[in-house]
Tab-separated table of C-alpha atoms in Angstrom:
chain	number	residue	atom	x	y	z
O	1	MET	CA	8.122	2.777	17.758
O	2	ASN	CA	4.710	2.029	16.214
O	3	PHE	CA	3.456	0.359	13.029
O	4	ASP	CA	0.113	1.626	11.689
O	5	ALA	CA	-1.433	-1.040	9.468
O	6	HIS	CA	-4.004	1.285	7.921
O	7	SER	CA	-3.470	4.848	6.707
O	8	ASP	CA	-5.261	6.897	4.041
O	9	ILE	CA	-2.292	9.220	3.468
O	10	TRP	CA	-2.137	8.340	-0.253
O	11	THR	CA	-5.654	9.812	-0.601
O	12	ASP	CA	-4.407	13.138	0.733
O	13	VAL	CA	-1.249	12.931	-1.384
O	14	THR	CA	-3.430	12.418	-4.464
O	15	GLN	CA	-5.667	15.399	-3.684
O	16	HIS	CA	-2.663	17.718	-3.353
O	17	HIS	CA	-0.957	16.162	-6.392
O	18	LEU	CA	-3.996	16.937	-8.537
O	19	LYS	CA	-3.621	20.586	-7.482
O	20	GLY	CA	-0.042	20.591	-8.788
O	21	GLU	CA	1.751	20.278	-5.433
O	22	ARG	CA	4.943	18.285	-4.792
O	23	ASP	CA	6.717	16.862	-1.719
O	24	ILE	CA	3.333	16.413	-0.060
O	25	PHE	CA	4.176	13.788	2.555
O	26	ARG	CA	6.864	16.030	4.026
O	27	LYS	CA	4.636	19.130	4.071
O	28	TYR	CA	1.476	17.635	5.514
O	29	HIS	CA	2.202	14.350	7.305
O	30	TYR	CA	5.817	13.714	8.305
O	31	GLU	CA	6.030	15.782	11.501
O	32	ARG	CA	2.724	14.487	12.850
O	33	LEU	CA	3.785	10.860	12.325
O	34	LYS	CA	7.218	11.557	13.795
O	35	LYS	CA	5.638	13.069	16.915
O	36	GLY	CA	3.445	9.988	17.217
O	37	GLN	CA	6.462	7.690	16.933
O	38	ILE	CA	4.939	6.047	13.839
O	39	GLU	CA	7.868	4.400	12.074
O	40	GLY	CA	5.827	3.057	9.150
O	41	GLY	CA	2.768	1.181	8.034
O	42	ILE	CA	0.417	0.317	5.203
O	43	PHE	CA	-0.730	3.311	3.143
O	44	VAL	CA	-3.743	2.298	1.063
O	45	ILE	CA	-5.093	3.091	-2.363
O	46	TRP	CA	-8.800	3.697	-1.738
O	47	ASN	CA	-11.446	4.637	-4.290
O	48	ASP	CA	-12.872	7.324	-2.035
O	49	PRO	CA	-16.301	8.818	-2.762
O	50	PRO	CA	-17.157	10.534	-5.036
O	51	TYR	CA	-14.290	9.051	-7.117
O	52	ASP	CA	-15.634	5.516	-6.678
O	53	LYS	CA	-17.900	6.072	-9.674
O	54	ASP	CA	-14.889	5.292	-11.908
O	55	PRO	CA	-12.724	3.250	-9.524
O	56	LEU	CA	-10.078	2.145	-12.014
O	57	LYS	CA	-9.505	5.733	-13.140
O	58	ARG	CA	-9.131	6.783	-9.503
O	59	THR	CA	-6.752	3.905	-8.771
O	60	ARG	CA	-4.517	4.904	-11.674
O	61	GLN	CA	-4.672	8.550	-10.530
O	62	MET	CA	-3.451	7.496	-7.106
O	63	MET	CA	-0.705	5.314	-8.586
O	64	GLU	CA	0.516	8.308	-10.601
O	65	ALA	CA	0.509	10.485	-7.468
O	66	ILE	CA	2.490	7.872	-5.509
O	67	ALA	CA	5.020	7.522	-8.331
O	68	CYS	CA	5.542	11.299	-8.368
O	69	GLU	CA	5.720	11.567	-4.591
O	70	GLU	CA	8.189	8.730	-4.023
O	71	PRO	CA	11.366	10.497	-5.288
O	72	ASP	CA	10.403	13.775	-3.598
O	73	CYS	CA	10.334	12.212	-0.134
O	74	ALA	CA	12.900	9.429	-0.642
O	75	ASP	CA	15.188	10.891	2.014
O	76	ILE	CA	12.525	10.461	4.732
O	77	LEU	CA	10.158	7.726	3.448
O	78	LYS	CA	10.938	4.426	1.747
O	79	VAL	CA	8.122	2.816	-0.250
O	80	SER	CA	8.811	-0.800	0.674
O	81	HIS	CA	8.134	-4.023	-1.212
O	82	SER	CA	9.598	-6.544	1.240
O	83	TYR	CA	10.659	-7.203	4.810
O	84	SER	CA	14.261	-6.384	3.880
O	85	ASP	CA	13.168	-3.027	2.400
O	86	MET	CA	11.450	-2.227	5.685
O	87	MET	CA	14.473	-3.178	7.751
O	88	THR	CA	16.749	-1.131	5.480
O	89	ALA	CA	14.523	1.902	5.989
O	90	ARG	CA	14.659	1.421	9.758
O	91	SER	CA	18.449	1.153	9.719
O	92	GLU	CA	18.655	4.374	7.680
O	93	GLY	CA	16.353	6.239	10.060
O	94	LYS	CA	13.596	6.569	7.460
O	95	MET	CA	9.892	5.910	7.717
O	96	TYR	CA	8.539	3.205	5.450
O	97	ALA	CA	5.230	2.573	3.694
O	98	PHE	CA	3.828	-0.563	2.123
O	99	ILE	CA	1.263	0.138	-0.596
O	100	GLY	CA	-2.126	-1.435	0.158
O	101	LEU	CA	-5.366	-1.832	-1.774
O	102	GLU	CA	-8.452	-0.979	0.286
O	103	GLY	CA	-10.961	-2.814	-1.856
O	104	LEU	CA	-10.735	-4.153	-5.387
O	105	LYS	CA	-13.842	-2.616	-6.926
O	106	SER	CA	-11.502	-1.139	-9.532
O	107	ILE	CA	-10.719	-4.497	-11.157
O	108	GLY	CA	-14.268	-5.639	-11.891
O	109	GLU	CA	-13.682	-9.303	-12.789
O	110	ASP	CA	-10.253	-8.740	-14.377
O	111	LEU	CA	-7.897	-10.541	-12.009
O	112	ASP	CA	-4.911	-9.653	-14.202
O	113	LEU	CA	-5.143	-6.150	-12.750
O	114	ILE	CA	-4.057	-7.583	-9.390
O	115	ASP	CA	-0.793	-8.582	-11.087
O	116	GLU	CA	-0.421	-5.050	-12.441
O	117	PHE	CA	-0.966	-3.556	-8.984
O	118	TYR	CA	1.520	-6.017	-7.502
O	119	GLN	CA	4.142	-5.025	-10.077
O	120	PHE	CA	3.517	-1.395	-9.129
O	121	GLY	CA	4.305	-2.277	-5.512
O	122	ALA	CA	1.078	-3.266	-3.754
O	123	ARG	CA	1.712	-5.825	-1.004
O	124	HIS	CA	-1.692	-5.810	0.707
O	125	ALA	CA	-5.295	-6.149	-0.488
O	126	GLY	CA	-8.868	-6.389	0.727
O	127	LEU	CA	-11.700	-7.386	-1.589
O	128	THR	CA	-14.153	-4.576	-0.814
O	129	TRP	CA	-14.688	-1.319	0.952
O	130	ASN	CA	-18.273	-1.084	2.291
O	131	GLU	CA	-19.885	-1.816	-1.083
O	132	GLU	CA	-20.906	-4.911	-3.022
O	133	ASN	CA	-18.707	-5.638	-6.019
O	134	PRO	CA	-18.072	-8.555	-8.400
O	135	LEU	CA	-15.760	-10.203	-5.841
O	136	ALA	CA	-17.522	-9.958	-2.492
O	137	THR	CA	-19.827	-7.937	-0.266
O	138	GLY	CA	-18.871	-5.159	2.113
O	139	ALA	CA	-20.291	-4.374	5.523
O	140	LEU	CA	-23.127	-2.249	4.090
O	141	GLY	CA	-24.083	-4.706	1.347
O	142	THR	CA	-26.652	-7.516	1.214
O	143	PRO	CA	-26.126	-9.521	4.436
O	144	GLU	CA	-26.602	-12.928	2.800
O	145	ARG	CA	-24.273	-12.278	-0.159
O	146	GLY	CA	-20.738	-13.585	0.279
O	147	LEU	CA	-17.774	-14.199	-2.026
O	148	THR	CA	-18.352	-14.920	-5.690
O	149	ASP	CA	-16.379	-17.505	-7.657
O	150	VAL	CA	-14.237	-14.646	-8.996
O	151	GLY	CA	-13.732	-13.445	-5.443
O	152	ARG	CA	-12.460	-16.858	-4.368
O	153	ARG	CA	-9.997	-16.827	-7.262
O	154	ALA	CA	-8.897	-13.338	-6.217
O	155	VAL	CA	-8.208	-14.589	-2.681
O	156	ARG	CA	-5.969	-17.351	-4.017
O	157	LYS	CA	-4.138	-14.956	-6.361
O	158	ILE	CA	-3.527	-12.409	-3.591
O	159	GLN	CA	-2.032	-15.076	-1.355
O	160	ASP	CA	-0.049	-16.739	-4.143
O	161	LEU	CA	1.586	-13.394	-4.961
O	162	GLY	CA	2.645	-12.939	-1.341
O	163	MET	CA	0.300	-10.090	-0.465
O	164	ILE	CA	-1.279	-9.545	2.956
O	165	LEU	CA	-4.950	-10.567	2.741
O	166	ASP	CA	-7.315	-8.256	4.661
O	167	VAL	CA	-10.911	-8.956	5.774
O	168	SER	CA	-11.627	-5.422	7.022
O	169	HIS	CA	-14.892	-4.050	5.563
O	170	LEU	CA	-16.295	-7.468	4.556
O	171	ASN	CA	-19.772	-8.447	5.700
O	172	ASP	CA	-20.086	-11.563	7.832
O	173	ALA	CA	-21.007	-13.880	4.950
O	174	SER	CA	-17.984	-12.758	2.916
O	175	PHE	CA	-15.730	-13.038	5.969
O	176	TRP	CA	-16.583	-16.708	6.472
O	177	ASP	CA	-16.407	-17.481	2.746
O	178	LEU	CA	-12.940	-15.917	2.604
O	179	LEU	CA	-11.728	-17.891	5.617
O	180	ASP	CA	-12.999	-21.074	3.953
O	181	THR	CA	-10.942	-20.207	0.858
O	182	ALA	CA	-7.731	-18.748	2.271
O	183	THR	CA	-4.655	-20.513	3.573
O	184	GLY	CA	-2.088	-19.076	5.956
O	185	PRO	CA	-2.362	-15.799	7.856
O	186	VAL	CA	-5.387	-13.563	7.279
O	187	VAL	CA	-5.617	-10.133	8.914
O	188	ALA	CA	-8.090	-7.375	9.695
O	189	THR	CA	-5.911	-4.285	9.489
O	190	HIS	CA	-8.434	-1.861	11.037
O	191	SER	CA	-11.328	-3.348	13.004
O	192	ASN	CA	-12.549	-3.364	16.607
O	193	CYS	CA	-14.728	-5.673	18.742
O	194	ARG	CA	-18.467	-6.034	18.168
O	195	ALA	CA	-18.846	-7.280	21.747
O	196	LEU	CA	-17.962	-3.757	22.922
O	197	CYS	CA	-19.475	-1.692	20.080
O	198	ASN	CA	-22.178	-3.317	17.973
O	199	ARG	CA	-21.263	-2.003	14.528
O	200	PRO	CA	-21.167	-4.253	11.444
O	201	ARG	CA	-17.571	-3.116	10.733
O	202	ASN	CA	-16.441	-4.542	14.048
O	203	LEU	CA	-15.662	-8.238	14.516
O	204	MET	CA	-17.452	-10.832	16.624
O	205	ASP	CA	-15.438	-12.927	19.072
O	206	ASP	CA	-15.647	-16.066	16.907
O	207	GLN	CA	-14.233	-14.042	14.001
O	208	LEU	CA	-11.378	-12.778	16.170
O	209	LYS	CA	-10.609	-16.354	17.233
O	210	GLU	CA	-10.619	-17.583	13.640
O	211	LEU	CA	-8.189	-14.877	12.505
O	212	ALA	CA	-5.873	-15.841	15.372
O	213	ARG	CA	-6.135	-19.485	14.309
O	214	THR	CA	-4.790	-18.545	10.859
O	215	GLY	CA	-1.825	-16.799	12.488
O	216	GLY	CA	-3.226	-13.402	11.572
O	217	ILE	CA	-3.624	-10.069	13.347
O	218	VAL	CA	-6.358	-7.508	14.054
O	219	GLY	CA	-5.356	-3.842	14.065
O	220	LEU	CA	-6.999	-1.517	16.607
O	221	ASN	CA	-9.075	1.165	14.827
O	222	SER	CA	-9.275	4.711	16.252
O	223	PHE	CA	-12.379	5.765	14.259
O	224	ASN	CA	-14.729	6.984	16.976
O	225	GLU	CA	-17.916	5.301	15.773
O	226	PHE	CA	-16.243	1.889	16.179
O	227	VAL	CA	-15.259	2.600	19.801
O	228	HIS	CA	-18.610	3.110	21.549
O	229	MET	CA	-22.236	3.577	20.507
O	230	GLU	CA	-22.525	6.707	22.697
O	231	GLU	CA	-20.618	9.724	21.394
O	232	ASP	CA	-19.458	11.016	24.783
O	233	LYS	CA	-17.922	7.600	25.544
O	234	GLN	CA	-15.795	7.450	22.385
O	235	THR	CA	-12.641	7.953	24.428
O	236	LEU	CA	-9.085	6.661	24.480
O	237	GLU	CA	-9.861	4.689	27.629
O	238	ASN	CA	-12.731	2.863	25.922
O	239	LEU	CA	-10.642	2.306	22.790
O	240	VAL	CA	-7.973	0.512	24.819
O	241	LYS	CA	-10.735	-1.694	26.261
O	242	HIS	CA	-11.065	-3.091	22.709
O	243	LEU	CA	-7.349	-3.861	22.788
O	244	VAL	CA	-7.693	-5.664	26.118
O	245	HIS	CA	-10.650	-7.667	24.790
O	246	MET	CA	-8.780	-8.655	21.619
O	247	VAL	CA	-5.840	-9.919	23.655
O	248	GLU	CA	-8.148	-11.890	25.943
O	249	VAL	CA	-9.876	-13.521	22.961
O	250	MET	CA	-6.966	-13.898	20.502
O	251	GLY	CA	-3.741	-13.825	22.498
O	252	ILE	CA	-0.997	-11.218	22.590
O	253	ASP	CA	0.608	-12.382	19.302
O	254	HIS	CA	-2.440	-11.508	17.191
O	255	VAL	CA	-3.143	-7.871	18.011
O	256	GLY	CA	-1.667	-4.671	16.574
O	257	PHE	CA	-2.485	-1.114	15.531
O	258	GLY	CA	-4.423	-0.055	12.421
O	259	PHE	CA	-5.539	3.394	13.439
O	260	ASP	CA	-7.333	4.585	10.275
O	261	PHE	CA	-6.800	8.272	11.060
O	262	SER	CA	-8.982	10.439	8.858
O	263	GLU	CA	-8.882	13.951	10.312
O	264	PHE	CA	-7.165	15.153	7.099
O	265	LEU	CA	-9.999	13.872	4.882
O	266	GLU	CA	-12.845	16.211	4.049
O	267	GLY	CA	-16.099	16.780	2.191
O	268	ASP	CA	-17.816	13.864	0.463
O	269	THR	CA	-14.900	11.566	1.295
O	270	LEU	CA	-15.253	12.000	5.062
O	271	GLY	CA	-19.038	12.130	4.881
O	272	SER	CA	-19.171	8.781	3.123
O	273	PHE	CA	-18.379	6.940	6.355
O	274	SER	CA	-18.649	9.421	9.260
O	275	SER	CA	-22.010	10.522	10.656
O	276	GLN	CA	-20.617	12.659	13.494
O	277	SER	CA	-19.034	16.116	13.532
O	278	THR	CA	-15.550	14.629	14.018
O	279	PRO	CA	-14.096	11.191	13.122
O	280	PHE	CA	-11.586	10.804	15.955
O	281	THR	CA	-11.492	9.216	19.405
O	282	ILE	CA	-11.215	11.698	22.264
O	283	GLY	CA	-7.573	11.677	23.362
O	284	LEU	CA	-6.393	10.261	20.011
O	285	GLU	CA	-7.230	13.097	17.659
O	286	ASP	CA	-4.525	12.263	15.126
O	287	ALA	CA	-1.293	10.282	14.745
O	288	SER	CA	0.686	12.673	16.951
O	289	TYR	CA	-1.307	11.438	19.969
O	290	VAL	CA	-0.366	7.756	19.614
O	291	PRO	CA	1.967	7.925	22.659
O	292	ASN	CA	-1.235	8.418	24.684
O	293	VAL	CA	-2.270	4.888	23.642
O	294	ILE	CA	0.997	3.484	24.949
O	295	GLU	CA	0.558	5.300	28.255
O	296	GLU	CA	-2.992	3.979	28.629
O	297	MET	CA	-1.776	0.468	27.835
O	298	LYS	CA	0.776	0.786	30.633
O	299	ARG	CA	-1.894	2.113	32.987
O	300	VAL	CA	-4.168	-0.909	32.437
O	301	GLY	CA	-1.340	-3.354	32.998
O	302	PHE	CA	0.382	-4.217	29.707
O	303	HIS	CA	4.056	-5.100	30.171
O	304	GLU	CA	6.822	-3.632	27.996
O	305	ASP	CA	7.299	-6.801	25.925
O	306	GLU	CA	3.549	-7.009	25.299
O	307	ILE	CA	3.441	-3.374	24.222
O	308	GLU	CA	6.282	-3.932	21.754
O	309	LYS	CA	4.465	-6.879	20.182
O	310	ILE	CA	1.279	-4.867	19.701
O	311	ALA	CA	3.070	-1.673	18.651
O	312	TYR	CA	5.111	-3.218	15.844
O	313	LYS	CA	6.575	-6.696	16.346
O	314	ASN	CA	3.424	-8.649	15.472
O	315	TRP	CA	3.033	-6.788	12.170
O	316	HIS	CA	6.719	-7.253	11.395
O	317	ARG	CA	6.234	-11.000	11.853
O	318	ILE	CA	3.344	-11.045	9.358
O	319	ILE	CA	5.339	-9.063	6.802
O	320	LYS	CA	8.321	-11.383	7.134
O	321	GLU	CA	6.105	-14.458	6.807
O	322	VAL	CA	3.734	-13.348	4.051
O	323	VAL	CA	5.305	-10.698	1.813
O	324	LYS	CA	7.480	-12.313	-0.841
């Protein structure tokens, strides 16, 4: 089975919820995930363009959609708040989802909102998406601007609450400021290797090493533009080369999956981060193709115990250690 540390399914749930639909996860996502042997993961609240103009309103919209969806799909999906919740879901044959926060633009400088989101069920948070905000700077922001004082306080609050702290989307200055501030495991749920694809969203080798030093994990990202600079080389084979490189740099205990599938996103939302006609890696078009990753891992020489660590065991360890 596989754990996907980054999914935008709540965005799709919200879009259908706003149209008056119910039982959305079952209708649009369950079978695809089941085919891909995805047992669970982190489903994020993301202030997707154009809704980022009023990020707190959008966050509350998404929270309302999640609250309505949860009872509709309770027989197949458990919204989990702890390691024990996750293990209960597994024993009952259900999928499970931890609620994540992909960026905290919505809070401005009001750190009390992090407590509110935690009480709602959020167990993961990153400080930014690609933008600059009052906490930190994303990958497309001013290169020299790092964490603010409020951002450093947010890091400490996130970790004190027992939430998984995520550096994905931070620029380099904010990454290093966060690592100077944080204690314990820090993760990048959905990032690849800059040594293989020179994009600012990908991580340099010294960043990979530092995340491993904290005890953290990096999740392999299937978004095609993070796989290779040349479009015809954005293939499953080249994606798995990122996995091999991560293991060589970080060690087998610090690598996982964070696929970031986005084929179900559309319009301004998809266009806000994708410059190509499709967002997927060739051979990994959506979650149903994840078994292809496992087969490619076997082909390049990963052993069964190594595959299990990357597929789910490493993320389970982080959840058990961090989430209170």
